[in-house]
Amino acid sequence: EVQLVESGGGAVQNGGSLRLSCAASGFTSEGYVMGWFRYGPGKGLEGVSYISARDGSIYYGRSVKGRVTISLDKAKKTAYLQLDSLKPADTATYVCALDSTFLTAQAMAATSTSLYDFQGQGTQVTVHS
């Protein structure tokens, strides 16, 4: 059984930082894309960032580009998302997702989250003004 174990959420002040992690277990494929999307009050689903283990491609959502950095430890099948210069508008539930279908991070970002192979439970990020 594939599990995605998420950690690192929390509450910070405006301008603060957080680091999210997502560890995949029970997943044996070496070809996959991993990353996060988010949803919050009054917001739809939004792709935050994805990274491909196949070709190293990376996607950043327009609203977070320049403020987040994603990385991947392939040996551990663990992805990390460094969130910097956080704003109240970043307050949301961040959900880790993994899919072996896509070649590139951009392809995963362009696909409905409902079609992803695996999703975590989500971790809350709250940014106080």
XYZ file of C-alpha atoms in Angstrom:
129
model
C 0.000 0.000 0.000
C 1.358 3.396 -0.997
C 1.382 6.029 1.709
C 2.414 9.675 1.608
C 3.453 10.961 5.010
C 3.440 14.730 5.243
C 4.993 16.981 7.845
C 6.098 20.535 8.402
C 2.939 22.595 8.366
C 2.103 25.141 11.027
C 1.416 28.774 11.772
C 3.808 31.630 11.055
C 3.768 35.396 10.848
C 3.639 37.334 7.613
C 7.051 37.030 5.951
C 7.924 33.806 7.758
C 9.116 30.479 6.410
C 8.121 26.847 6.610
C 9.499 23.637 5.178
C 7.121 20.878 4.175
C 8.173 17.312 3.553
C 6.426 14.368 1.970
C 7.761 10.827 2.223
C 6.411 8.073 -0.009
C 6.391 4.484 1.197
C 5.266 1.317 -0.542
C 6.018 2.864 -3.932
C 8.608 1.053 -6.040
C 8.650 2.891 -9.362
C 11.662 5.079 -10.103
C 9.709 7.207 -12.555
C 7.257 9.623 -10.996
C 6.356 13.228 -10.336
C 5.804 14.461 -6.816
C 4.701 17.756 -5.326
C 1.995 19.811 -3.713
C -1.253 21.508 -4.517
C -3.271 23.585 -2.072
C -6.819 24.681 -1.297
C -8.211 27.170 1.172
C -11.236 29.251 2.145
C -12.638 30.950 -0.904
C -9.992 29.421 -3.146
C -10.044 26.678 -5.670
C -7.405 24.030 -6.027
C -4.046 25.449 -7.013
C -0.884 23.668 -8.039
C 1.977 24.909 -5.890
C 5.015 22.989 -7.079
C 5.945 19.651 -8.639
C 9.215 17.916 -9.431
C 9.913 15.016 -11.762
C 12.168 12.159 -10.731
C 12.452 11.216 -14.417
C 13.799 14.372 -16.014
C 14.271 16.778 -13.101
C 11.741 19.250 -14.431
C 10.131 21.587 -11.918
C 6.886 23.515 -11.915
C 6.075 26.487 -9.705
C 2.646 28.041 -9.518
C 2.449 31.643 -10.589
C 1.399 32.909 -7.153
C 4.354 31.293 -5.371
C 7.128 31.503 -7.954
C 10.209 33.124 -6.461
C 9.146 32.315 -2.912
C 9.205 28.509 -2.864
C 11.810 25.877 -3.647
C 11.104 22.215 -4.216
C 13.660 19.422 -3.969
C 13.621 15.654 -4.128
C 15.649 12.967 -2.407
C 15.209 10.101 -4.841
C 16.810 7.524 -2.562
C 14.296 8.325 0.164
C 11.433 9.111 -2.219
C 10.933 12.247 -0.168
C 10.100 15.679 -1.506
C 10.694 18.949 0.320
C 9.010 22.300 -0.182
C 10.693 25.371 1.256
C 8.178 28.185 1.639
C 9.660 31.641 2.180
C 8.243 35.163 2.401
C 4.895 33.696 3.297
C 1.800 35.872 3.018
C -1.661 35.541 4.564
C -2.883 34.623 1.059
C -0.745 31.471 1.331
C -2.957 30.181 4.140
C -4.304 26.860 2.895
C -4.201 23.116 3.237
C -1.213 21.802 1.316
C -1.646 18.323 -0.117
C 1.219 16.156 -1.294
C 0.625 14.148 -4.448
C 2.529 11.508 -6.375
C 1.919 10.082 -9.815
C 3.868 7.692 -12.012
C 1.987 8.625 -15.193
C 3.629 11.913 -15.997
C 7.038 12.506 -17.512
C 7.327 16.155 -16.552
C 6.300 18.345 -13.653
C 4.459 20.616 -16.058
C 2.303 17.729 -17.268
C 1.222 16.922 -13.730
C 0.436 20.574 -13.001
C -1.773 20.706 -16.108
C -3.855 17.728 -14.977
C -6.800 17.736 -12.596
C -5.768 16.792 -9.072
C -8.636 14.314 -8.952
C -6.710 12.166 -11.435
C -3.501 11.898 -9.434
C -2.499 8.380 -8.414
C -1.849 9.143 -4.763
C -2.516 12.032 -2.376
C -1.615 12.662 1.240
C -3.938 13.816 3.992
C -2.824 17.411 3.723
C -1.062 19.710 6.138
C -2.311 23.118 7.256
C -0.263 26.248 6.677
C -1.541 29.388 8.383
C 0.078 32.780 7.875
C -0.937 35.528 10.298
C -0.926 39.144 9.231
